[in-house]
Amino acid sequence: MPPFAGSKSFSNGFHQDSNSNIVTIDVGGQLFQTTKQTLSLAGSKSLFSSISNSNQGVPFIDRDPELFSILLSLLRTGNLPSKAKAFDIQDLISESQFYGIENILINSQSNPSQFDAYNLEKSLVLPLSGRDSASTISTTKYGSLHVAHGSKITSFDWSLQRKSTILTQFTAIDSLLALSPTTAAAGATDFSGLQIIDLDKGFVKDTLNWENVTRSDSTVQAIGTSPEYLFTSFESGRRNSNCIMIYDLNNSLHPVTKIGHYEIFGADLDSAIPATKLQWVPSHNLLMASGSHSGPSGVLGNIKFWDIRSGNVVWELKEKVDCFSDITVSDTLSAMFKVGVNTGEVFFADLRNMDAYVPWICLGDGRKLANGKKEGYGCKINTHGNQVLCSKGNNLELWSEVLFGSTQKQGDNLSERVFKKNLMGRSNDIGGSRITNFDFGGNKMYVTRKDQQCVEVWNSVRGF
Amino acid sequence: MEDQNPEPSTTANDRIKFNVGGKLFETTVSTLRSGGSDSLLSALSNRPAHDPVFIDRDPEIFSVLLSLLRSNRLPSTAKRFSNQELIDEALYFGVESHLRSALAPIPLNGIDSTLLTTVKPSSDGVVSDFHAVDGDESLWVAHGGQISVYDWNLSHVATVRTHLDFISSIKRIRPDVAAVGSLYGSGLHFYNVANGRRVSSAEWVDTSDVRIHKARVHAIADSEGSVFASYDCHHGENCVLMIDKSTMEISSEIGRMSGNSSKNMVPTKLTYVSEMGVLVGSSVMSGAFGYSGYVRLWDPRTRDVVWEMSDPGSGRSSRFGDSFADVDVDLDELRLFKICSKSGDLAVADMRKLSDDPWVYLKEKNPSMRNVGGNGGGNFVIHCYRKQAFVGREGELEVWSRVEGSEDEGIANEGLYRRNYVDKVEDSGRGIIKKIEGGGDRLFVTRENVEGIEVWQSSYNSGVVSVL
């Protein structure tokens, strides 16, 4: 940011000089001066860029000068000054929308780069109306949140100050994915088709379906996304076939191709498992699809990495012993993590070493468990940045990699990676009922718990 | 600035005008230059003085910083801004050292301190060890397997997850590097908190003795150029290793002991006294027959024991059946303070005149204080800071301070120190005090199984409360 104007063209007093770098603005009777560079930070679409380019006297804006001074400070420093606390964030949002700089306000208040997993604490609770607890949640990059509870979807804006609720055709939503702050894809394991829902007005924009050879309708098992595509895992209503459909996000959700189409004949149990988690791995250009089911010999599952262009499985892993209860791929750590359904332990597999006979390495912990029982059923695992978070019962574990040596050189010895865990939260944050979902957006983490009609917000709180 | 030719026109009393965000300010060059020669403002003061210099910042917060430069104190209008905002703005104008001294706490006075706040890490909140650094006033906290750093404003700077499951001792040894040790894992490890990496580690090994293996670190001390850490093995053998700070290599081994009796256990507290060039180590064991332990002074250069005392032991001034529970060094006055395990009395020894019989017991003359605390409960901690001795007895925090005006008498006179409580009765119920440490004119206290670190500091603010 330019601290002061160029040395030659000073204007003494408040005269507007067209060659000057200094811009004088009259807001509600109060004069403000700033530089063209500061105003240009607001972006070309904002009101400020037209002001800095106009050459006719001191422009007058008929708005509140106090709110303007806050937004000017925001432009100068990138942070809200503390006098902004006198106002509701809603005032600032509407004022910033007037000036066309809401994105700068969002950047200062809910920036994903300010997310600090080590410094998260339970700070807010978002109540959900009615008696249904949240079944699934979805977030956007800057922290707006969609919560499916019962047949309803409640959307919170990035400031978490405003919400709106819409009714859907589902009885319960099992998969939800925010495509934009106002549209989401929703599906259920007991309802045919994937619905693209406009969350502002509450209507179904589009319904995507897949039909197998017998033309039976199909339910949605999982939704995933990449910058270009929307992936949906369908299973036919009679549960005898499944596949993953790929839709083009940039071309009005036109179906692109279909991968992993399996028809079940006879007793081939393995092929009957539809993918229940889809995750795009950008660095490898692969789609991770995993699914599991419990059978007579325990929980069986498989993990497949699909090359979507060729429609081939690049790498497949069958899970027979201690199958995953949940699985996630971290691109930044280039590793895959799972929670074992029997042991409740966290395992990791290095993506650079996928051909190993047993890729999983247990990230055990020498310490004894606080409450003896080890079980992975219902555990969720998720990754954000270079951290892995895993919910076990009512607790959240934070796994982070310990780095050795002073250089950035890493990865020569693949087996030597060390991950360590912490329990998240202070003693009064810990406890409550079992965690059912958690996700990240902006500088926040959202947590839902079993039978709780609310969403917990964990925030990185700064300073003293 | 290119045109920094020293113009004769800008002398110290010249006036200079600023236009900050549309508001005009006028001040003198000398005021601006008091911000330090490398600050943005003093750089601006070298400009030719006819036009007001335009600075595109908030005028209100600038007026706070300008009156800070003028009067060396923060005006009351500063209360409208958070400390963090003032710091950010002071960094921009390059006057943060001014602001820092204006915001810094007043000299710590144990008899007049209040609980300011509790610093709580956001996970694994029970602090196992911490180091309050006196130079840059930062606070380095070990909690669980994590290291968290707080700056002089007590705001969180960084957290690093270490490979250790539980850190038992921590010392900041370089501006970015902490040395950590664990009683549940071997070695001393150096973590750089700026990039979150372990930069080095030091294990105690002996090529001639294979039993020296997986030695754990009990205490860490540091000097100008070296780090000292006491190690012990599972069979009890122990020593202090001296590690060079620049190379991170072990430079010598001091005071190797077999660990087969309480007089040669591993030191659980280490302090380096730079004025005397000695390392003070102490160990206390509590058993069925009471406490036993030793205090030993080494010269790290010769690796010889300079002085030692052990309890229970001989010597007239050592009280039978009342051995010490904790020892600390007053680095300002070069004195050793011990607290007795049974009577709870304090004794002091002059480090410059250590003899067989150095201890002088401090008498409490205040009748209302005389019999409290001496119940032999045993959870005693002592820490010397700013010429005062802070003592934790169970949950109670007290201070022993010198009466002014009796400078040259040394410590021969037992009545020179007065005992006072720092805390209130209700504070003591929070838990047993585990560690007390002073740093940056603040006193930090941790309690057993209680999350966070209490921060006590003195203030001129009366804290008057309206009862209307």
PDB file of C-alpha atoms in Angstrom, chain A residues 128-246:
ATOM      1  CA  LEU A 128     -31.713 -24.508  14.027  1.00  0.00           C
ATOM      2  CA  SER A 129     -35.438 -24.047  14.255  1.00  0.00           C
ATOM      3  CA  GLY A 130     -37.694 -27.035  14.627  1.00  0.00           C
ATOM      4  CA  ARG A 131     -36.894 -30.393  16.127  1.00  0.00           C
ATOM      5  CA  ASP A 132     -34.693 -31.997  13.482  1.00  0.00           C
ATOM      6  CA  SER A 133     -30.993 -32.234  14.103  1.00  0.00           C
ATOM      7  CA  ALA A 134     -28.564 -31.593  11.274  1.00  0.00           C
ATOM      8  CA  SER A 135     -28.070 -34.533   8.935  1.00  0.00           C
ATOM      9  CA  THR A 136     -25.375 -33.020   6.738  1.00  0.00           C
ATOM     10  CA  ILE A 137     -23.685 -29.673   6.235  1.00  0.00           C
ATOM     11  CA  SER A 138     -21.874 -27.974   3.407  1.00  0.00           C
ATOM     12  CA  THR A 139     -19.739 -24.846   3.394  1.00  0.00           C
ATOM     13  CA  THR A 140     -18.336 -22.412   0.871  1.00  0.00           C
ATOM     14  CA  LYS A 141     -14.804 -21.080   0.779  1.00  0.00           C
ATOM     15  CA  TYR A 142     -15.619 -17.862   2.616  1.00  0.00           C
ATOM     16  CA  GLY A 143     -17.653 -19.458   5.313  1.00  0.00           C
ATOM     17  CA  SER A 144     -21.297 -19.415   4.350  1.00  0.00           C
ATOM     18  CA  LEU A 145     -22.970 -22.535   5.598  1.00  0.00           C
ATOM     19  CA  HIS A 146     -25.834 -24.773   4.489  1.00  0.00           C
ATOM     20  CA  VAL A 147     -27.336 -27.159   6.970  1.00  0.00           C
ATOM     21  CA  ALA A 148     -29.763 -29.910   6.042  1.00  0.00           C
ATOM     22  CA  HIS A 149     -32.047 -30.836   8.893  1.00  0.00           C
ATOM     23  CA  GLY A 150     -35.024 -33.025   8.232  1.00  0.00           C
ATOM     24  CA  SER A 151     -36.640 -31.977   4.986  1.00  0.00           C
ATOM     25  CA  LYS A 152     -35.289 -28.433   5.303  1.00  0.00           C
ATOM     26  CA  ILE A 153     -32.106 -26.652   4.316  1.00  0.00           C
ATOM     27  CA  THR A 154     -31.084 -23.632   6.356  1.00  0.00           C
ATOM     28  CA  SER A 155     -28.466 -21.351   4.829  1.00  0.00           C
ATOM     29  CA  PHE A 156     -26.350 -18.957   6.847  1.00  0.00           C
ATOM     30  CA  ASP A 157     -24.464 -16.102   5.205  1.00  0.00           C
ATOM     31  CA  TRP A 158     -20.704 -15.686   5.723  1.00  0.00           C
ATOM     32  CA  SER A 159     -21.160 -13.365   8.685  1.00  0.00           C
ATOM     33  CA  LEU A 160     -23.473 -15.963  10.286  1.00  0.00           C
ATOM     34  CA  GLN A 161     -25.845 -13.150  11.105  1.00  0.00           C
ATOM     35  CA  ARG A 162     -28.577 -13.943   8.618  1.00  0.00           C
ATOM     36  CA  LYS A 163     -30.242 -17.180   7.651  1.00  0.00           C
ATOM     37  CA  SER A 164     -32.994 -18.447   5.429  1.00  0.00           C
ATOM     38  CA  THR A 165     -34.708 -21.811   5.393  1.00  0.00           C
ATOM     39  CA  ILE A 166     -36.291 -23.617   2.484  1.00  0.00           C
ATOM     40  CA  LEU A 167     -38.349 -26.772   2.241  1.00  0.00           C
ATOM     41  CA  THR A 168     -37.284 -29.608  -0.051  1.00  0.00           C
ATOM     42  CA  GLN A 169     -38.992 -32.688  -1.451  1.00  0.00           C
ATOM     43  CA  PHE A 170     -36.748 -35.018   0.524  1.00  0.00           C
ATOM     44  CA  THR A 171     -37.764 -36.513   3.830  1.00  0.00           C
ATOM     45  CA  ALA A 172     -34.158 -36.369   4.914  1.00  0.00           C
ATOM     46  CA  ILE A 173     -31.100 -35.169   3.028  1.00  0.00           C
ATOM     47  CA  ASP A 174     -28.032 -37.383   3.142  1.00  0.00           C
ATOM     48  CA  SER A 175     -25.692 -35.582   0.751  1.00  0.00           C
ATOM     49  CA  LEU A 176     -25.412 -31.850   0.360  1.00  0.00           C
ATOM     50  CA  LEU A 177     -22.884 -29.849  -1.574  1.00  0.00           C
ATOM     51  CA  ALA A 178     -22.812 -26.077  -1.949  1.00  0.00           C
ATOM     52  CA  LEU A 179     -22.154 -25.147  -5.567  1.00  0.00           C
ATOM     53  CA  SER A 180     -22.373 -21.424  -4.882  1.00  0.00           C
ATOM     54  CA  PRO A 181     -23.632 -19.373  -1.933  1.00  0.00           C
ATOM     55  CA  THR A 182     -27.139 -19.667  -3.363  1.00  0.00           C
ATOM     56  CA  THR A 183     -27.224 -23.095  -5.034  1.00  0.00           C
ATOM     57  CA  ALA A 184     -26.646 -26.522  -3.644  1.00  0.00           C
ATOM     58  CA  ALA A 185     -26.842 -30.067  -4.873  1.00  0.00           C
ATOM     59  CA  ALA A 186     -28.812 -32.346  -2.577  1.00  0.00           C
ATOM     60  CA  GLY A 187     -29.550 -36.033  -2.609  1.00  0.00           C
ATOM     61  CA  ALA A 188     -30.778 -38.803  -0.368  1.00  0.00           C
ATOM     62  CA  THR A 189     -30.348 -42.536  -0.174  1.00  0.00           C
ATOM     63  CA  ASP A 190     -34.105 -43.002  -0.154  1.00  0.00           C
ATOM     64  CA  PHE A 191     -35.076 -40.570  -2.860  1.00  0.00           C
ATOM     65  CA  SER A 192     -34.617 -40.727  -6.561  1.00  0.00           C
ATOM     66  CA  GLY A 193     -32.340 -38.262  -8.288  1.00  0.00           C
ATOM     67  CA  LEU A 194     -29.977 -35.451  -7.465  1.00  0.00           C
ATOM     68  CA  GLN A 195     -31.646 -32.081  -7.103  1.00  0.00           C
ATOM     69  CA  ILE A 196     -29.988 -28.766  -7.828  1.00  0.00           C
ATOM     70  CA  ILE A 197     -31.764 -26.385  -5.510  1.00  0.00           C
ATOM     71  CA  ASP A 198     -31.907 -22.610  -5.583  1.00  0.00           C
ATOM     72  CA  LEU A 199     -31.559 -21.768  -1.919  1.00  0.00           C
ATOM     73  CA  ASP A 200     -32.706 -18.185  -2.310  1.00  0.00           C
ATOM     74  CA  LYS A 201     -36.105 -18.945  -3.718  1.00  0.00           C
ATOM     75  CA  GLY A 202     -36.372 -22.558  -2.720  1.00  0.00           C
ATOM     76  CA  PHE A 203     -37.147 -24.218  -6.010  1.00  0.00           C
ATOM     77  CA  VAL A 204     -35.565 -27.159  -7.756  1.00  0.00           C
ATOM     78  CA  LYS A 205     -33.610 -25.830 -10.686  1.00  0.00           C
ATOM     79  CA  ASP A 206     -32.683 -29.175 -12.094  1.00  0.00           C
ATOM     80  CA  THR A 207     -32.948 -32.853 -11.321  1.00  0.00           C
ATOM     81  CA  LEU A 208     -30.168 -35.164 -12.418  1.00  0.00           C
ATOM     82  CA  ASN A 209     -30.857 -38.835 -12.684  1.00  0.00           C
ATOM     83  CA  TRP A 210     -29.233 -41.979 -13.826  1.00  0.00           C
ATOM     84  CA  GLU A 211     -31.084 -45.002 -15.136  1.00  0.00           C
ATOM     85  CA  ASN A 212     -29.597 -48.426 -15.404  1.00  0.00           C
ATOM     86  CA  VAL A 213     -30.532 -51.011 -18.024  1.00  0.00           C
ATOM     87  CA  THR A 214     -33.754 -51.917 -16.298  1.00  0.00           C
ATOM     88  CA  ARG A 215     -34.748 -48.246 -16.256  1.00  0.00           C
ATOM     89  CA  SER A 216     -35.286 -48.237 -12.530  1.00  0.00           C
ATOM     90  CA  ASP A 217     -34.731 -44.963 -10.760  1.00  0.00           C
ATOM     91  CA  SER A 218     -31.675 -44.442  -8.609  1.00  0.00           C
ATOM     92  CA  THR A 219     -30.732 -42.872  -5.313  1.00  0.00           C
ATOM     93  CA  VAL A 220     -27.795 -40.600  -4.525  1.00  0.00           C
ATOM     94  CA  GLN A 221     -25.035 -42.062  -2.372  1.00  0.00           C
ATOM     95  CA  ALA A 222     -22.424 -39.325  -2.530  1.00  0.00           C
ATOM     96  CA  ILE A 223     -21.649 -35.993  -4.194  1.00  0.00           C
ATOM     97  CA  GLY A 224     -18.241 -34.596  -4.987  1.00  0.00           C
ATOM     98  CA  THR A 225     -16.870 -31.715  -6.954  1.00  0.00           C
ATOM     99  CA  SER A 226     -13.808 -30.444  -8.760  1.00  0.00           C
ATOM    100  CA  PRO A 227     -13.377 -26.998 -10.300  1.00  0.00           C
ATOM    101  CA  GLU A 228     -14.905 -28.274 -13.539  1.00  0.00           C
ATOM    102  CA  TYR A 229     -17.089 -31.228 -12.676  1.00  0.00           C
ATOM    103  CA  LEU A 230     -19.793 -32.416 -10.366  1.00  0.00           C
ATOM    104  CA  PHE A 231     -19.556 -36.081  -9.436  1.00  0.00           C
ATOM    105  CA  THR A 232     -22.498 -38.087  -8.190  1.00  0.00           C
ATOM    106  CA  SER A 233     -22.569 -41.663  -7.047  1.00  0.00           C
ATOM    107  CA  PHE A 234     -25.894 -43.320  -7.896  1.00  0.00           C
ATOM    108  CA  GLU A 235     -27.280 -46.662  -6.868  1.00  0.00           C
ATOM    109  CA  SER A 236     -30.334 -48.106  -8.508  1.00  0.00           C
ATOM    110  CA  GLY A 237     -33.465 -48.417  -6.421  1.00  0.00           C
ATOM    111  CA  ARG A 238     -33.259 -52.207  -6.392  1.00  0.00           C
ATOM    112  CA  ARG A 239     -29.625 -51.881  -5.307  1.00  0.00           C
ATOM    113  CA  ASN A 240     -28.368 -54.106  -8.076  1.00  0.00           C
ATOM    114  CA  SER A 241     -26.308 -51.580  -9.983  1.00  0.00           C
ATOM    115  CA  ASN A 242     -24.354 -48.417  -9.316  1.00  0.00           C
ATOM    116  CA  CYS A 243     -22.203 -45.889 -11.088  1.00  0.00           C
ATOM    117  CA  ILE A 244     -20.579 -42.486 -10.804  1.00  0.00           C
ATOM    118  CA  MET A 245     -21.923 -39.788 -13.099  1.00  0.00           C
ATOM    119  CA  ILE A 246     -19.832 -36.776 -14.076  1.00  0.00           C
TER     120      ILE A 246
END
